[in-house]
Structure formats: C-alpha cells, structure tokens
Amino acid sequence: MLQKIGLSIVLTASVIGAAEAQTKLVEKVTKKGDELVIPYEKYKLANGLTLIVHEDHSDPVVHVDVTYHVGSAREEVGKSGFAHFFEHMMFQGSDNVADEEHFKIVSDAGGTLNGTTNRDRTNYFETVPSNQLETALWLEADRMGFLLDAVTQQKFEVQRETVKNERGQNYDNRPYGLVYEKTSENLYPFGHPYSWTTIGYIEDLNRVNVNDLKNFFLRWYGPNNATVTVGGDVNPADVVKLVEKYFGSIPAGPAVNDMKPMPVKLEKDRYISYEDNVRFPMLRMTYPTPEAGHKDEAALGVLAEILGQGRNSIFYKNFVKNQKAMSASAFNSTSELAGEFGISVMAFPNTSLAQTEELLRQSIAEFETRGVTDEDLQRFKASAESGLVNRMASVSGKVSQLAAYETFRNNPNYLQEEIRRINAVTKADVQRVYNQYIKGKSAVILSVVPKGKSELIAKADNYKVDTSKSVAQPQDYSNLKYTKAVDSFDRSKRPTAGQAKAVSVPNYYTAKFKNGLEVIGTKSDEIPTVTLQLTIAGGHRLSAANPGKAGISSLTAALLNEDTENYSSEQFSSELDKLGSSIRIGSGTEDTYIMVSTLKKNLDKTLALLEERMFRPKFAQDDFERLKKQQLEGIANQSTQPTAIATGVYNKLLYGENHIMAIPTSGTTESVSSITLDDVKQFYKANFSPSVTDLVVVGDISEKEIMGKLDFLKKWEKKNVTIPADVKTPAIAKTKIYFVDKPDAAQSEIRIGYVAMPYDATGEYYKTASLMNFALGGAFNSRINLNLREDKGYTYGARSGFGGSKFAGPFTASAGVRADATAASVVEFMKEINDFRAKGITEAELQFMKNSIGQSDARKYETPGQKAVFLGRILEYDLKKDYVAKQTQILNTITKKEIDALAAKHLPSDKMHIVVVGDKKTVLPELQKLNYELVELDTNGNPVGTSSVK
C-alpha cells in the first residue's frame, strides 16, 4: 500500500556553516496481505540525493546499493568506455580510503562487493553483516565526495590496462564476443548513445587522459544524480541519520536531465558480417523496438517467447528439433532509450547462412498462421510471476529492484505496475506488435562465420556506417568545479562496527527411506517457493570402468530432459511453464543432479511432473540421435576455445592418459560416437538408484507436509551401485612449462598446479584450501590478484584454489593474461607461490583472513539456494551438526606457524605443471628465456617437440 507523505523531518546536520539540512520523507509503502510488494521508505536529501530504505530482519545482513544515473549513453563519440572505466577507478581509493582498501575493508568486515555498468546506469554495492552498515555507507560516501585527488596517473594507467584486459577476455578473445558491438554500430546511427558498447573501443581507451576522466566524474557523479538504496536488518531512522551524516554535506553536482527515448527505424535490411575463431556459423537478426517501460514491452516479450524461447517455440521446432541448427532463440531486450528484438541461430558447421536466413524468415511468417493461444499467455504470465517472486529471495535482489525502479521509473513501487502490464497482455496485443515491429520490417542481419569461410555469409555486406553525419548530442563539460564537503566530524576515521549478531545455521531435519534415499530439509517462509535438489552419486566418474563410453552420463542426463512416456518434451515444458516451475537434470564430474523450483501453490503438480520425468523417460531414438549430434559438435567446438584447451591439457597432465578425470565430462569424439541408445538405457537402469541419492528440501513447507508428498520416491527401486575407487595420479618429477600454440590469440591462458587432496570440513583440507590459500589467491585482495591485476595490469583477474571433493582434487593457479605479458605473468605467479611457501603468511594477512571469513557467516544462509548448498554438503560428506562451530573454532585459533607449515607442505612449487596456451610467435620466445624445461604440445595434449632451455 502506498502512502504519499509531504512531511519534512529535521535530522542532525553535519555541515559546518550551513543551516541544518532537511531530509524529506517522500513516501512509505507497506505490504498488505499476500500482495507482491517490496516495502520501503523513500527520502530526499537537500543535495538531491534519493534514499530508499527496505527493512527486513530475516537475516543479519544489509545490502547497500548506490546507483548513478550514468552509463555509456552519457559518453561522447571518440570517448567511449568512460562510465565503465570509472567503475574501475571508483575502487582505487579516495581521500580517506587508501589504494586497494575499499575491497579490503569490505572483505575484512565479512562482506562482498562489486560494481556494474550498462548503457544507462552504473551501480556499486556491498552486502555486509548488519553491524557493518556504517562502514559501507562511509566507504560509498567517500568515493562520491572525495575521490578525485586520489585519482593518480599511475592508478589511471594500471586500470586502463585492466580494462583493456577485460575487453580482450570478454570481447576480442571470446567466440562471438563482438556480436553485440557490431550490431550496435550498425543498428543505431553514428553518434547515437547506443552505437557503442559499455566496454568502449581500444583506440578511445588509448586516447583518453586522466583529466577527461575527472571531468566525466564531476559532470555525472553528484548526489543529485544518485540513488542510495539500503535494505536488510536495519532501522530506517538509523539509516536516514547515517546517510545524512555521510552524504548530506556532499555538494550537488550539475543538473542532470533524463534522456528522452531515441528509437530507430531502418529503411532497408542491413547485411554485415565478420570472420571469427569459431566452429559454428551464426546468424543474428536485430529489429528495432521501443524502450523499456513502453506499453508494448510485455507483448513483445510474449512474441519473443512464441517465436524463440523454450520447446514450444516455432524456432525450436523448425531448427533444433529438425536438426537444422544447434540452437535458435529470440529475445526482446529493452534499455532506457530504445529496444532490440534479437534473433540468434547457431548453425551447424559449413551451413550456408543464406539457407538459415530463408528458414528463419519462413519461421517468423509461421507465426501468422500459428497465432497466439491462451496457453501462450498463461505460460508467459506464470513464468513472469515466478521470476518476480524469486527476485525476492535475497535482500540484494530486493534492493536492486527498488534501485532500478527508482532510477528509471521514479517509482520504487513500479513492481505493481509491471505485474499489471504483464497480466493485461492480450492475444490482440501480441498480434499488433508483430505487425508493427517485425512483419515486413527491416533489420540488421549479422553473419559470423569461421575464419576463411566467408562464402557462408547470408548475403554480401550492403551497409557501412556513415561517420560524416552524427546524431550525437554534445555534453557540456565546461565550468566544472571540484568542491569537497565540509564536515563537523573526522571522515578519516573508519567507523567502528556495531555489536555483531549471532548467526545460526539453519535448523534442519533428516530422514532416510527404506530404499536408502537420504533426505535433509529446512523450512523457510520468506518467499512462497519450494526448492528440491536431488543428487545421484556417480556422474562422469562412473565411466572410469569403461572410458570408451565416457560422456554417457552427460548424454543420459540430456535425454532425461526429453520425451517421457506420457508427454512429449514440448508438452512437458508447457505444463511446467504454466506453473512457473522448473525441473532441470544435468550431470557433472561426480553426480547427476535434478533441480526443482516451484511456487508453493504449485508444488503438487510439479512433483507429479518430477515423478514422470525421473521414472518414465521415453528414451526416443530421434531424441538420442539429435542430442548425440549436439554433444559431438560441442566436443569439436572445444578445440577452438583457449580456456577449454588449457583446462583439457592441464587435466591430462595432472591425471595421466587413462584416468577418467583426464577426459572431459562431455567425453571424446571417439567415446561418444560409440555410445548407443541401449547403452544409455542400461546406464540409467544400473546407476539411477535411491541408494546413492540425497534429497535436499528448502522452502515454505514443513517436514510433515513434504514427507506426505514423497511416496513416489519411497517406492523407488533400490539397485546396487558401485562408485569406482580413485586411481593414483602420476607423480611430478619437476616443474616444467607445457606450451600449446593458439595462433593470433590476444590473450594467453595459464594453469599452474598439481593434484592435492580430497575435501574435508574440519581437517587439513579446510585449513589449507579455505584458510591458507585465502591470502595467496583466494580473495580479491590476495597476493596473486593484487600483483597480476592491480599492480601490473597483466590480467582482468588471477586466482588460486583447491578443488577437492570425496576424491583428491587439484591445487590450481590460473588467469587469462595479455599475450605480451605471458612470460612475465608466469614469473609473477611462481614468485608469489614460492614466497608464500618459503615465508608464509604475515600477521596482518592472518588477521584479515580471520576477520573476513569469520564475519561472512551472516551471508551464508540467506537464499534458498544457499541453504540447499549448505544442507547438501552435510549429507554428501556425512557432517555433524556442529561442523560449522568446529570450523569457527579452527579459524579463531589457527596460528601463523600452522599456516606457514601448511604452505610449505601443500605448495610444492618445484613439482607443478605449468600450462600455457597462447600465440606461439608472440609468447614462446619469452617463455624459452625462463629457467624451466619447455615442452610443446598440441591441443589434445600430445607432444610436438621438446626443448631444454635456460
């Protein structure tokens, strides 16, 4: 319920020489009954800052979000990437927060943090224990009001390299990574705010100087262009006082006006293309549509679902089911100024995209005869309701929603309007938007083809961006002045934390059925949903006895998502969608998992579908042939991906030629080719058993109620399943570099490590993997990441970790790095590992680790997913109820001496594999100068030459 309030409340001002600042309570929204609403109070400070507070005492955590209404759309031609660049700079310290301290302070407080940039806004956020609220607000206010003097040329240069690394990793070096950039350039006229992407162009990043960046900040990052949203275990009056204290004295920036929508219209189809390091030709067709919040947005969402989402879509039937493509999809994506109706088809190798386009146009036209059904609308509305409910699972989800609605709708309570619009969509609306935006309309049609296969493009390029005409609206960066707040308190003093609240692990119940299936569950009534997670032990490891059939676990799981005895896969999917539920089966290294999510009101119908899916699979021959073909294509595609090559070669070296872990979970071309449908049926029959299955239940349901609904699992027939024992891995005599050539790779992939030990919750693994490694490579402020990313600018991120399960898993240090910094990165990785092994942890690092891990418990059990992971681990490893308390005791009492001993024991830097995948002509000469023996391998891990080097 919305209450409009015009009351002014006077709070203690912190501004010297100014009249007491007034903060106005603008409105208060409360929840009535079962309505879907996020309660909040909205305030306006005298300097224009908007404050929204959501009170939720269900967990002792608080989420702080600061959203600035500035994204890449506020940039200028030739100066792209500023908003995103500034996202990086905002973590580099301010007047009262030292370089790298923002991450460190939040981590030290037991919190987590990040920032994101899109076309229309930039946001920064922290989730911390609720007693650390003041610290989070102090940090955010310091970078809003006291940033620019801390922006040095050196920091600027390092972050410029980091952003370029991010572009290399996520755009230039990623398959299809330039699709969005190419589409944007050619869909929007030159100078349109959406004609470039948030990452920006390398040439613009090279051109920009530190003063350009400072001016961008002064223009857009004032409190009057920001919304601070605080949610969680808080008292609104306390939040208002703290926000007034830390933000109230920051002077307003220049006035910022909302941008007006700038939709585009194309006069004819624009064909464009480029060659990429890919296996599958891809066709991307993009139609211009209206902006977010437009009355047609929901109807276009329904149209996208009918055309290209899920198994009941036209594209699925015509492309995927008929084996004309790997995948085909459609989405209507909206932003503040314009929207895009995007259609993507991933064709099979050597397919002419002209044929793909022809079938695509026929499929679009098929909508005219198919039309819109009541079921279409029911599926869309049920899925939308379920999605909105699940956004409420965490404080961060609710806060993010409030912040977005306020920024773009000036109404944090827009959720009610969104629900109204979704429910109001009619068949006629969907037909109308099809005619208005798609039928007979022009699009940007992009072909992405493998290198050297230009003959596969849909049609010759017929459009080139006209850079002589620009629709850019110049931004005014004149007369900008940096004025700092004047306060009556000392901002340099970090706030002291409040009294920490005790964090209790979820209460849970357990049961064991006569057939061996074990159950663990907990009641959680914050949102009206139920989550079930079935874990069937075995997975890929079951193929250890028969590696010639490796990949069968993945193929079996995929087939279980297809037809059943009583439903086609399309009918099954439709039934789920009408409930807003999901049932997903997948397979991993050591298990097959079944994930079930449903609204509480639809649990019974969802469980009936789960029973059908688990126990009455059809295993149809046509489904098998299609999925086997897709799996084989996926395996072939791995050889084009540097990350997959690096991981595959690394695993082969770690485990040895014949070990099941040396084979990817998808299998090999040879192994999957040999699998028959009878093999799958036998694998299912022999290995799907309650005797090796755990069930986790989390949600708005009691133990008694859920147990009364699980008879179908109690009747599940028990089988004798043997999980193969682990096989000893080959010893590493000495550290060597293994190099794999990936011609012209802009980045190199590095993996360093050895096979370490299995998981345990309170023994040496916990002490080593969770505690010892934290300072080395387990946190943002770890030695490895600070060195390679923050100090050197070699990478977008570097890390190390231990991967043990019931079986011994590897210690791995890894990163994707700049090609020209490959050898230097290897040197820095090994220097950090060697130093930590030899000298151990510092007292400061030890205390930071204890604080960070010890106070993070408040964030561990908030969402249904987090609770499910926690409970699942208890069953999987047969843990006692007090294991968390024992971990806490170990954490609190572990000493530097113990950590140092663990480092010396578990970081055998003289007996590790170093795998590097990169461009030979750029990388190899520098690697050969390092003091390691170097072995060249092909992409399958087979030697192609050996050379001893100094």
Short mmCIF file of N, CA, C and O in Angstrom, two decimals, residues 334-405:
data_model
loop_
_atom_site.label_atom_id
_atom_site.label_comp_id
_atom_site.label_asym_id
_atom_site.label_seq_id
_atom_site.Cartn_x
_atom_site.Cartn_y
_atom_site.Cartn_z
N THR A 334 15.27 -4.48 -23.73
CA THR A 334 14.95 -3.05 -23.69
C THR A 334 15.91 -2.29 -22.78
O THR A 334 16.36 -2.80 -21.76
N SER A 335 16.21 -1.07 -23.18
CA SER A 335 17.01 -0.15 -22.39
C SER A 335 16.26 1.17 -22.28
O SER A 335 15.14 1.30 -22.80
N GLU A 336 16.86 2.15 -21.66
CA GLU A 336 16.16 3.40 -21.36
C GLU A 336 15.75 4.17 -22.62
O GLU A 336 14.71 4.83 -22.65
N LEU A 337 16.55 4.10 -23.68
CA LEU A 337 16.32 4.92 -24.86
C LEU A 337 15.74 4.16 -26.03
O LEU A 337 15.16 4.77 -26.94
N ALA A 338 15.90 2.85 -26.07
CA ALA A 338 15.44 2.06 -27.21
C ALA A 338 15.45 0.59 -26.85
O ALA A 338 16.01 0.18 -25.83
N GLY A 339 14.82 -0.22 -27.72
CA GLY A 339 14.79 -1.66 -27.52
C GLY A 339 15.26 -2.39 -28.76
O GLY A 339 15.37 -1.81 -29.84
N GLU A 340 15.53 -3.68 -28.59
CA GLU A 340 16.02 -4.51 -29.69
C GLU A 340 15.36 -5.89 -29.61
O GLU A 340 15.40 -6.53 -28.56
N PHE A 341 14.78 -6.30 -30.70
CA PHE A 341 14.24 -7.65 -30.79
C PHE A 341 15.28 -8.49 -31.51
O PHE A 341 15.48 -8.35 -32.73
N GLY A 342 16.00 -9.32 -30.76
CA GLY A 342 17.14 -10.05 -31.31
C GLY A 342 16.83 -11.51 -31.55
O GLY A 342 16.23 -12.18 -30.69
N ILE A 343 17.21 -12.01 -32.71
CA ILE A 343 17.04 -13.41 -33.07
C ILE A 343 18.42 -13.98 -33.39
O ILE A 343 19.16 -13.40 -34.18
N SER A 344 18.77 -15.10 -32.75
CA SER A 344 20.08 -15.73 -32.97
C SER A 344 19.91 -17.18 -33.35
O SER A 344 19.14 -17.91 -32.70
N VAL A 345 20.61 -17.60 -34.40
CA VAL A 345 20.63 -19.00 -34.80
C VAL A 345 22.08 -19.46 -34.90
O VAL A 345 22.88 -18.86 -35.62
N MET A 346 22.42 -20.51 -34.17
CA MET A 346 23.75 -21.11 -34.23
C MET A 346 23.66 -22.33 -35.13
O MET A 346 23.12 -23.37 -34.74
N ALA A 347 24.15 -22.19 -36.35
CA ALA A 347 24.01 -23.25 -37.35
C ALA A 347 25.09 -24.32 -37.18
O ALA A 347 26.10 -24.10 -36.51
N PHE A 348 24.87 -25.44 -37.81
CA PHE A 348 25.89 -26.49 -37.81
C PHE A 348 27.05 -26.08 -38.72
O PHE A 348 26.88 -25.24 -39.62
N PRO A 349 28.25 -26.67 -38.52
CA PRO A 349 29.41 -26.29 -39.34
C PRO A 349 29.11 -26.41 -40.84
O PRO A 349 28.39 -27.32 -41.28
N ASN A 350 29.67 -25.45 -41.58
CA ASN A 350 29.60 -25.43 -43.05
C ASN A 350 28.19 -25.21 -43.58
O ASN A 350 27.93 -25.41 -44.78
N THR A 351 27.27 -24.77 -42.71
CA THR A 351 25.93 -24.42 -43.17
C THR A 351 25.96 -23.02 -43.79
O THR A 351 26.50 -22.09 -43.20
N SER A 352 25.37 -22.88 -44.95
CA SER A 352 25.23 -21.55 -45.56
C SER A 352 24.19 -20.76 -44.77
O SER A 352 23.06 -21.21 -44.58
N LEU A 353 24.58 -19.60 -44.30
CA LEU A 353 23.65 -18.78 -43.53
C LEU A 353 22.55 -18.19 -44.42
O LEU A 353 21.54 -17.71 -43.91
N ALA A 354 22.72 -18.26 -45.73
CA ALA A 354 21.63 -17.88 -46.62
C ALA A 354 20.47 -18.85 -46.45
O ALA A 354 19.29 -18.45 -46.41
N GLN A 355 20.78 -20.15 -46.32
CA GLN A 355 19.74 -21.16 -46.07
C GLN A 355 19.12 -20.93 -44.69
O GLN A 355 17.90 -21.06 -44.51
N THR A 356 19.98 -20.61 -43.72
CA THR A 356 19.48 -20.35 -42.37
C THR A 356 18.53 -19.17 -42.37
O THR A 356 17.46 -19.21 -41.73
N GLU A 357 18.90 -18.12 -43.08
CA GLU A 357 18.02 -16.94 -43.14
C GLU A 357 16.68 -17.28 -43.80
O GLU A 357 15.63 -16.82 -43.35
N GLU A 358 16.73 -18.07 -44.84
CA GLU A 358 15.49 -18.44 -45.54
C GLU A 358 14.53 -19.18 -44.59
O GLU A 358 13.34 -18.86 -44.51
N LEU A 359 15.07 -20.16 -43.86
CA LEU A 359 14.24 -20.90 -42.91
C LEU A 359 13.78 -19.99 -41.77
O LEU A 359 12.64 -20.12 -41.28
N LEU A 360 14.64 -19.06 -41.37
CA LEU A 360 14.29 -18.14 -40.30
C LEU A 360 13.11 -17.25 -40.71
O LEU A 360 12.15 -17.06 -39.94
N ARG A 361 13.15 -16.74 -41.92
CA ARG A 361 12.05 -15.89 -42.39
C ARG A 361 10.76 -16.70 -42.53
O ARG A 361 9.66 -16.20 -42.21
N GLN A 362 10.86 -17.95 -42.97
CA GLN A 362 9.68 -18.81 -43.03
C GLN A 362 9.11 -19.05 -41.63
O GLN A 362 7.89 -19.07 -41.43
N SER A 363 10.01 -19.20 -40.67
CA SER A 363 9.59 -19.47 -39.29
C SER A 363 8.91 -18.26 -38.67
O SER A 363 7.93 -18.39 -37.93
N ILE A 364 9.44 -17.08 -38.97
CA ILE A 364 8.80 -15.86 -38.47
C ILE A 364 7.40 -15.72 -39.07
O ILE A 364 6.42 -15.42 -38.38
N ALA A 365 7.30 -15.98 -40.38
CA ALA A 365 6.00 -15.87 -41.05
C ALA A 365 5.01 -16.92 -40.54
O ALA A 365 3.78 -16.70 -40.57
N GLU A 366 5.54 -18.03 -40.02
CA GLU A 366 4.67 -19.09 -39.50
C GLU A 366 3.83 -18.60 -38.33
O GLU A 366 2.74 -19.12 -38.06
N PHE A 367 4.34 -17.58 -37.64
CA PHE A 367 3.57 -17.00 -36.53
C PHE A 367 2.19 -16.54 -37.00
O PHE A 367 1.21 -16.63 -36.25
N GLU A 368 2.11 -16.07 -38.23
CA GLU A 368 0.84 -15.53 -38.73
C GLU A 368 -0.23 -16.60 -38.81
O GLU A 368 -1.41 -16.33 -38.59
N THR A 369 0.14 -17.82 -39.14
CA THR A 369 -0.83 -18.91 -39.19
C THR A 369 -1.00 -19.57 -37.83
O THR A 369 -2.09 -20.03 -37.49
N ARG A 370 0.08 -19.61 -37.06
CA ARG A 370 0.01 -20.23 -35.73
C ARG A 370 -0.81 -19.37 -34.77
O ARG A 370 -1.66 -19.86 -34.04
N GLY A 371 -0.53 -18.06 -34.76
CA GLY A 371 -1.25 -17.16 -33.88
C GLY A 371 -0.83 -17.28 -32.42
O GLY A 371 0.20 -17.87 -32.09
N VAL A 372 -1.66 -16.73 -31.56
CA VAL A 372 -1.41 -16.70 -30.11
C VAL A 372 -2.50 -17.49 -29.42
O VAL A 372 -3.69 -17.31 -29.70
N THR A 373 -2.12 -18.37 -28.51
CA THR A 373 -3.10 -19.20 -27.80
C THR A 373 -3.24 -18.73 -26.35
O THR A 373 -2.41 -18.00 -25.82
N ASP A 374 -4.31 -19.18 -25.72
CA ASP A 374 -4.50 -18.90 -24.29
C ASP A 374 -3.33 -19.48 -23.49
O ASP A 374 -2.90 -18.88 -22.50
N GLU A 375 -2.85 -20.64 -23.94
CA GLU A 375 -1.73 -21.29 -23.25
C GLU A 375 -0.47 -20.43 -23.32
O GLU A 375 0.30 -20.37 -22.38
N ASP A 376 -0.23 -19.78 -24.46
CA ASP A 376 0.92 -18.90 -24.60
C ASP A 376 0.91 -17.83 -23.51
O ASP A 376 1.92 -17.57 -22.85
N LEU A 377 -0.25 -17.20 -23.36
CA LEU A 377 -0.37 -16.12 -22.38
C LEU A 377 -0.24 -16.67 -20.97
O LEU A 377 0.39 -16.05 -20.10
N GLN A 378 -0.83 -17.85 -20.73
CA GLN A 378 -0.75 -18.46 -19.40
C GLN A 378 0.70 -18.76 -19.03
O GLN A 378 1.13 -18.49 -17.91
N ARG A 379 1.46 -19.33 -20.00
CA ARG A 379 2.86 -19.66 -19.74
C ARG A 379 3.67 -18.39 -19.44
O ARG A 379 4.46 -18.36 -18.49
N PHE A 380 3.46 -17.37 -20.24
CA PHE A 380 4.22 -16.13 -20.07
C PHE A 380 3.93 -15.51 -18.71
O PHE A 380 4.85 -15.10 -17.98
N LYS A 381 2.67 -15.43 -18.34
CA LYS A 381 2.29 -14.76 -17.09
C LYS A 381 2.74 -15.56 -15.87
O LYS A 381 3.19 -14.99 -14.88
N ALA A 382 2.65 -16.91 -15.95
CA ALA A 382 3.09 -17.73 -14.82
C ALA A 382 4.60 -17.64 -14.63
O ALA A 382 5.09 -17.51 -13.50
N SER A 383 5.33 -17.67 -15.73
CA SER A 383 6.79 -17.57 -15.64
C SER A 383 7.21 -16.19 -15.12
O SER A 383 8.16 -16.07 -14.33
N ALA A 384 6.50 -15.15 -15.56
CA ALA A 384 6.81 -13.80 -15.09
C ALA A 384 6.56 -13.68 -13.58
O ALA A 384 7.38 -13.11 -12.85
N GLU A 385 5.44 -14.25 -13.11
CA GLU A 385 5.15 -14.21 -11.68
C GLU A 385 6.23 -14.94 -10.88
O GLU A 385 6.73 -14.44 -9.87
N SER A 386 6.60 -16.12 -11.35
CA SER A 386 7.62 -16.90 -10.67
C SER A 386 8.94 -16.14 -10.63
O SER A 386 9.63 -16.11 -9.61
N GLY A 387 9.31 -15.51 -11.74
CA GLY A 387 10.55 -14.75 -11.79
C GLY A 387 10.55 -13.59 -10.82
O GLY A 387 11.55 -13.33 -10.14
N LEU A 388 9.42 -12.89 -10.73
CA LEU A 388 9.33 -11.75 -9.81
C LEU A 388 9.42 -12.21 -8.36
O LEU A 388 10.08 -11.58 -7.54
N VAL A 389 8.77 -13.33 -8.04
CA VAL A 389 8.84 -13.86 -6.66
C VAL A 389 10.27 -14.26 -6.31
O VAL A 389 10.77 -13.94 -5.22
N ASN A 390 10.94 -14.93 -7.24
CA ASN A 390 12.30 -15.40 -6.95
C ASN A 390 13.31 -14.26 -6.83
O ASN A 390 14.36 -14.44 -6.21
N ARG A 391 13.01 -13.11 -7.41
CA ARG A 391 13.88 -11.95 -7.20
C ARG A 391 13.89 -11.52 -5.73
O ARG A 391 14.79 -10.83 -5.29
N MET A 392 12.86 -11.92 -5.00
CA MET A 392 12.73 -11.51 -3.60
C MET A 392 13.50 -12.43 -2.66
O MET A 392 13.44 -12.28 -1.44
N ALA A 393 14.23 -13.41 -3.19
CA ALA A 393 14.87 -14.41 -2.34
C ALA A 393 16.00 -13.84 -1.50
O ALA A 393 16.36 -14.39 -0.48
N SER A 394 16.59 -12.74 -1.93
CA SER A 394 17.69 -12.14 -1.18
C SER A 394 17.45 -10.66 -0.98
O SER A 394 16.71 -10.02 -1.75
N VAL A 395 18.07 -10.11 0.05
CA VAL A 395 18.00 -8.67 0.27
C VAL A 395 18.60 -7.93 -0.91
O VAL A 395 18.08 -6.91 -1.37
N SER A 396 19.70 -8.46 -1.45
CA SER A 396 20.33 -7.80 -2.59
C SER A 396 19.39 -7.75 -3.79
O SER A 396 19.34 -6.76 -4.52
N GLY A 397 18.61 -8.82 -4.00
CA GLY A 397 17.66 -8.85 -5.10
C GLY A 397 16.58 -7.79 -4.94
O GLY A 397 16.23 -7.09 -5.89
N LYS A 398 16.07 -7.66 -3.73
CA LYS A 398 15.03 -6.66 -3.49
C LYS A 398 15.58 -5.23 -3.60
O LYS A 398 14.93 -4.35 -4.18
N VAL A 399 16.76 -5.01 -3.04
CA VAL A 399 17.37 -3.69 -3.11
C VAL A 399 17.66 -3.30 -4.56
O VAL A 399 17.39 -2.17 -4.98
N SER A 400 18.19 -4.23 -5.33
CA SER A 400 18.50 -3.95 -6.74
C SER A 400 17.23 -3.58 -7.51
O SER A 400 17.25 -2.68 -8.37
N GLN A 401 16.14 -4.26 -7.20
CA GLN A 401 14.88 -3.97 -7.88
C GLN A 401 14.38 -2.58 -7.53
O GLN A 401 13.96 -1.81 -8.41
N LEU A 402 14.42 -2.23 -6.25
CA LEU A 402 14.00 -0.89 -5.82
C LEU A 402 14.85 0.18 -6.48
O LEU A 402 14.33 1.21 -6.94
N ALA A 403 16.15 -0.03 -6.51
CA ALA A 403 17.07 0.96 -7.07
C ALA A 403 16.81 1.17 -8.56
O ALA A 403 16.80 2.30 -9.06
N ALA A 404 16.58 0.07 -9.29
CA ALA A 404 16.33 0.18 -10.73
C ALA A 404 15.01 0.88 -11.01
O ALA A 404 14.92 1.75 -11.89
N TYR A 405 13.97 0.53 -10.27
CA TYR A 405 12.67 1.17 -10.48
C TYR A 405 12.74 2.67 -10.19
O TYR A 405 12.15 3.48 -10.90
#
